[in-house]
């Protein structure tokens, strides 16, 4: 199974910094709008709006499954080139299955089902492992039950919040940043400054280096009318908060310089 690299709706000829949208006006959102941006290194929440409102757990469950697979790769209990049975007579290697799960486009259900069967072994153990990962990442408002989907693969019934979604993404990037970039490579278009790019219905998650400070930030948003609008708004929020951090750092530097000069005088 070949994984197609996503063609991003931003200019591929420039760095992500030039692709971030800094328009004054933004898209109009349907009900259930939530937004959050956080600094991966410090965990500081830079902006938040309705981040504890209940949201669908599908995206966070996909991200938890990816985290589980990456942990198994790190523990060497799973090999990236290990073949997984997708359909009768069709196989896919573990890395491709992870990338398909991250990409979430048509046809991804078969690879994620094969991945879940390999790393979870059975529905009960899979659910227990998902719960353990959520606990270690500090997710406090996420409750998910693994159910059988219409296609026979794992389905996720439950709720989460934007805060928990960002917590899980932050935990993954801190522990396995390089592996996450490889897994999300096709989804991000292999842009050097973009680390996570995933969505589900009206919810999206973007992790990228700020265009000015190069700090790794995570933006999550829900309630967008469509996927492009969601990522457009998430990218704009991320860029705006990056500028805010830069301005704050410059003010702090000037203040420290002033205090240093005063002490010498």
Short mmCIF file of C-alpha atoms in Angstrom, two decimals:
data_model
loop_
_atom_site.label_atom_id
_atom_site.label_comp_id
_atom_site.label_asym_id
_atom_site.label_seq_id
_atom_site.Cartn_x
_atom_site.Cartn_y
_atom_site.Cartn_z
CA UNK A 1 0.00 0.00 0.00
CA UNK A 2 1.52 3.28 -1.10
CA UNK A 3 0.96 6.37 1.04
CA UNK A 4 0.42 9.53 -0.95
CA UNK A 5 2.03 12.67 0.43
CA UNK A 6 -0.52 15.32 1.24
CA UNK A 7 -0.40 18.37 -0.96
CA UNK A 8 -0.70 21.17 1.58
CA UNK A 9 -2.92 24.17 0.90
CA UNK A 10 0.10 26.38 1.59
CA UNK A 11 2.88 27.27 -0.83
CA UNK A 12 5.33 24.39 -0.98
CA UNK A 13 8.13 26.58 -2.34
CA UNK A 14 8.64 28.48 0.90
CA UNK A 15 9.09 27.61 4.54
CA UNK A 16 6.04 27.24 6.71
CA UNK A 17 6.70 30.72 8.06
CA UNK A 18 5.71 32.29 4.74
CA UNK A 19 2.71 29.99 4.51
CA UNK A 20 1.07 31.01 7.77
CA UNK A 21 -1.95 33.14 7.20
CA UNK A 22 -1.98 36.42 9.07
CA UNK A 23 -5.20 37.86 7.74
CA UNK A 24 -7.22 40.07 10.07
CA UNK A 25 -10.52 38.42 9.28
CA UNK A 26 -11.07 34.72 9.85
CA UNK A 27 -13.53 32.06 8.78
CA UNK A 28 -16.99 31.76 10.28
CA UNK A 29 -17.35 28.70 12.48
CA UNK A 30 -20.26 26.43 13.19
CA UNK A 31 -21.35 25.67 16.74
CA UNK A 32 -18.88 24.09 19.11
CA UNK A 33 -15.93 26.39 18.45
CA UNK A 34 -12.85 25.72 20.59
CA UNK A 35 -9.24 26.80 20.12
CA UNK A 36 -5.95 26.39 21.92
CA UNK A 37 -2.24 27.05 21.32
CA UNK A 38 0.50 25.81 23.65
CA UNK A 39 4.29 25.80 23.81
CA UNK A 40 5.59 22.22 23.59
CA UNK A 41 8.77 22.80 25.59
CA UNK A 42 7.26 24.70 28.51
CA UNK A 43 3.67 23.47 28.37
CA UNK A 44 2.49 27.09 28.61
CA UNK A 45 -1.00 27.70 27.22
CA UNK A 46 -0.68 30.76 25.00
CA UNK A 47 -4.34 31.14 24.08
CA UNK A 48 -7.48 29.21 25.00
CA UNK A 49 -11.17 29.35 24.17
CA UNK A 50 -13.64 26.69 25.37
CA UNK A 51 -10.84 24.15 25.67
CA UNK A 52 -12.64 22.02 28.27
CA UNK A 53 -15.86 21.62 26.29
CA UNK A 54 -16.60 17.97 25.36
CA UNK A 55 -15.54 16.98 21.87
CA UNK A 56 -15.47 13.82 19.75
CA UNK A 57 -12.74 11.39 20.78
CA UNK A 58 -11.96 10.06 17.30
CA UNK A 59 -8.95 12.27 16.59
CA UNK A 60 -7.41 11.87 20.05
CA UNK A 61 -7.92 8.09 19.79
CA UNK A 62 -6.12 7.98 16.45
CA UNK A 63 -3.30 10.00 18.00
CA UNK A 64 -3.19 7.62 20.97
CA UNK A 65 -2.95 4.65 18.60
CA UNK A 66 -0.08 6.37 16.78
CA UNK A 67 1.63 7.06 20.11
CA UNK A 68 1.30 3.41 21.06
CA UNK A 69 2.86 2.31 17.76
CA UNK A 70 5.73 4.79 18.09
CA UNK A 71 6.40 3.60 21.64
CA UNK A 72 6.55 0.00 20.40
CA UNK A 73 9.02 1.05 17.71
CA UNK A 74 11.16 2.74 20.37
CA UNK A 75 10.94 -0.35 22.61
CA UNK A 76 11.83 -2.55 19.62
CA UNK A 77 8.74 -4.71 20.12
CA UNK A 78 7.62 -3.55 16.68
CA UNK A 79 9.76 -3.11 13.57
CA UNK A 80 9.05 -0.33 11.07
CA UNK A 81 9.32 -2.75 8.15
CA UNK A 82 7.28 -5.52 9.81
CA UNK A 83 4.50 -6.72 7.51
CA UNK A 84 0.94 -6.46 8.80
CA UNK A 85 -2.01 -8.27 7.23
CA UNK A 86 -4.45 -5.73 5.80
CA UNK A 87 -6.66 -7.88 3.61
CA UNK A 88 -6.42 -11.39 2.20
CA UNK A 89 -3.28 -11.41 0.10
CA UNK A 90 -2.41 -7.78 0.96
CA UNK A 91 0.13 -6.59 3.49
CA UNK A 92 1.46 -3.25 4.65
CA UNK A 93 4.52 -2.49 6.74
CA UNK A 94 4.10 -1.00 10.20
CA UNK A 95 5.48 2.44 9.30
CA UNK A 96 3.11 2.75 6.34
CA UNK A 97 0.21 1.75 8.60
CA UNK A 98 1.20 4.45 11.09
CA UNK A 99 1.50 7.05 8.33
CA UNK A 100 -1.91 6.07 6.93
CA UNK A 101 -3.42 6.42 10.41
CA UNK A 102 -1.91 9.89 10.72
CA UNK A 103 -3.04 10.93 7.25
CA UNK A 104 -6.60 9.73 7.83
CA UNK A 105 -7.63 9.82 4.19
CA UNK A 106 -9.79 7.36 2.24
CA UNK A 107 -8.72 3.80 2.84
CA UNK A 108 -6.91 4.41 6.14
CA UNK A 109 -9.26 2.17 8.11
CA UNK A 110 -7.72 -1.06 6.82
CA UNK A 111 -4.15 -0.12 7.89
CA UNK A 112 -5.29 1.19 11.30
CA UNK A 113 -7.21 -2.05 11.87
CA UNK A 114 -4.09 -4.08 11.06
CA UNK A 115 -2.00 -1.81 13.31
CA UNK A 116 -4.44 -2.08 16.21
CA UNK A 117 -4.51 -5.87 15.87
CA UNK A 118 -0.71 -6.00 16.00
CA UNK A 119 -0.04 -3.62 18.88
CA UNK A 120 -3.23 -4.29 20.83
CA UNK A 121 -3.61 -8.02 20.17
CA UNK A 122 -7.28 -7.95 21.21
CA UNK A 123 -9.92 -5.28 21.86
CA UNK A 124 -9.63 -5.46 25.66
CA UNK A 125 -5.84 -5.17 25.74
CA UNK A 126 -5.92 -2.47 23.06
CA UNK A 127 -8.34 -0.42 25.17
CA UNK A 128 -6.21 -0.93 28.30
CA UNK A 129 -3.08 0.22 26.49
CA UNK A 130 -4.89 3.27 25.15
CA UNK A 131 -6.04 4.09 28.68
CA UNK A 132 -2.49 3.73 30.05
CA UNK A 133 -1.09 6.12 27.43
CA UNK A 134 -3.79 8.68 28.18
CA UNK A 135 -3.01 8.40 31.89
CA UNK A 136 0.74 8.90 31.41
CA UNK A 137 0.09 11.93 29.21
CA UNK A 138 -2.10 13.49 31.91
CA UNK A 139 -5.39 13.41 30.03
CA UNK A 140 -8.05 14.20 32.61
CA UNK A 141 -11.28 14.62 30.67
CA UNK A 142 -11.00 11.86 28.08
CA UNK A 143 -13.12 8.73 28.32
CA UNK A 144 -13.07 6.33 25.37
CA UNK A 145 -14.47 2.87 24.80
CA UNK A 146 -13.18 0.75 21.92
CA UNK A 147 -16.08 -0.64 19.91
CA UNK A 148 -16.36 -2.67 16.74
CA UNK A 149 -16.72 -0.41 13.72
CA UNK A 150 -18.99 -1.11 10.76
CA UNK A 151 -15.95 -2.27 8.79
CA UNK A 152 -14.88 -4.66 11.54
CA UNK A 153 -12.06 -2.42 12.71
CA UNK A 154 -11.76 -0.49 15.97
CA UNK A 155 -14.19 2.32 16.60
CA UNK A 156 -13.94 4.89 19.37
CA UNK A 157 -16.95 5.86 21.45
CA UNK A 158 -16.44 8.62 23.98
CA UNK A 159 -15.40 12.20 24.56
CA UNK A 160 -12.34 14.36 25.00
CA UNK A 161 -11.42 18.04 25.15
CA UNK A 162 -9.08 20.27 23.18
CA UNK A 163 -6.94 20.60 26.30
CA UNK A 164 -6.43 16.83 26.45
CA UNK A 165 -5.76 16.62 22.72
CA UNK A 166 -2.97 19.19 23.02
CA UNK A 167 -1.61 17.44 26.13
CA UNK A 168 -1.30 14.17 24.22
CA UNK A 169 0.37 15.83 21.22
CA UNK A 170 2.80 17.63 23.53
CA UNK A 171 3.64 14.39 25.34
CA UNK A 172 4.30 12.59 22.05
CA UNK A 173 6.51 15.37 20.67
CA UNK A 174 8.57 15.58 23.87
CA UNK A 175 9.15 11.84 24.09
CA UNK A 176 9.40 10.85 20.41
CA UNK A 177 9.74 14.01 18.34
CA UNK A 178 11.85 12.55 15.53
CA UNK A 179 9.67 9.47 15.17
CA UNK A 180 6.53 11.61 15.13
CA UNK A 181 7.94 13.70 12.28
CA UNK A 182 8.56 10.55 10.25
CA UNK A 183 5.10 9.17 10.93
CA UNK A 184 3.41 12.47 10.05
CA UNK A 185 5.71 13.11 7.07
CA UNK A 186 3.14 12.31 4.35
CA UNK A 187 0.50 14.34 6.23
CA UNK A 188 2.74 17.41 6.62
CA UNK A 189 4.13 17.23 3.11
CA UNK A 190 7.54 16.59 4.74
CA UNK A 191 7.93 20.28 5.57
CA UNK A 192 10.88 20.66 7.95
CA UNK A 193 9.06 23.02 10.28
CA UNK A 194 5.81 21.04 10.56
CA UNK A 195 5.63 18.11 12.99
CA UNK A 196 1.94 17.09 13.24
CA UNK A 197 -0.92 17.67 10.82
CA UNK A 198 -4.12 15.70 11.39
CA UNK A 199 -7.86 16.24 11.39
CA UNK A 200 -11.21 14.58 11.93
CA UNK A 201 -14.47 16.16 10.78
CA UNK A 202 -14.50 19.72 12.23
CA UNK A 203 -11.43 19.26 14.45
CA UNK A 204 -7.76 19.72 13.50
CA UNK A 205 -4.38 19.53 15.18
CA UNK A 206 -1.25 21.31 13.98
CA UNK A 207 2.22 21.23 15.53
CA UNK A 208 4.80 23.47 13.90
CA UNK A 209 7.73 25.73 14.58
CA UNK A 210 6.78 29.37 14.93
CA UNK A 211 7.74 31.39 11.84
CA UNK A 212 9.61 33.97 13.96
CA UNK A 213 10.87 32.28 17.12
CA UNK A 214 11.17 28.68 15.82
CA UNK A 215 9.59 27.51 19.05
CA UNK A 216 7.60 24.33 18.62
CA UNK A 217 3.94 25.17 19.20
CA UNK A 218 0.77 23.07 19.07
CA UNK A 219 -2.52 24.49 17.85
CA UNK A 220 -5.83 22.64 18.08
CA UNK A 221 -9.18 23.86 16.89
CA UNK A 222 -12.72 22.56 16.53
CA UNK A 223 -15.92 23.93 15.04
CA UNK A 224 -14.60 24.84 11.60
CA UNK A 225 -16.95 24.53 8.60
CA UNK A 226 -14.44 22.41 6.71
CA UNK A 227 -10.89 21.01 6.96
CA UNK A 228 -9.09 23.78 4.98
CA UNK A 229 -10.73 26.46 7.14
CA UNK A 230 -9.75 24.58 10.28
CA UNK A 231 -6.08 24.37 9.34
CA UNK A 232 -6.08 27.95 8.07
CA UNK A 233 -7.37 29.20 11.41
CA UNK A 234 -5.05 26.92 13.41
CA UNK A 235 -2.04 28.17 11.44
CA UNK A 236 -3.07 31.78 11.91
CA UNK A 237 -3.53 31.30 15.66
CA UNK A 238 -0.15 29.64 15.91
CA UNK A 239 1.56 32.46 14.01
CA UNK A 240 -0.19 35.13 16.08
CA UNK A 241 0.89 33.50 19.35
CA UNK A 242 4.42 33.09 18.04
CA UNK A 243 4.52 36.83 17.38
CA UNK A 244 3.17 37.44 20.88
CA UNK A 245 5.97 35.31 22.37
CA UNK A 246 8.58 37.17 20.31
CA UNK A 247 7.24 40.55 21.45
CA UNK A 248 7.21 39.42 25.08
CA UNK A 249 10.79 38.11 24.82
CA UNK A 250 11.99 41.41 23.33
CA UNK A 251 10.32 43.42 26.10
CA UNK A 252 11.89 41.15 28.70
CA UNK A 253 15.32 41.55 27.10
CA UNK A 254 15.01 45.35 27.07
CA UNK A 255 13.85 45.36 30.69
CA UNK A 256 16.75 43.14 31.80
CA UNK A 257 19.21 45.32 29.91
CA UNK A 258 17.79 48.41 31.60
CA UNK A 259 18.10 46.83 35.05
CA UNK A 260 21.66 45.76 34.31
CA UNK A 261 22.61 49.29 33.23
CA UNK A 262 21.00 50.79 36.34
CA UNK A 263 22.91 48.46 38.64
CA UNK A 264 26.18 49.41 37.01
CA UNK A 265 25.42 53.10 37.36
#
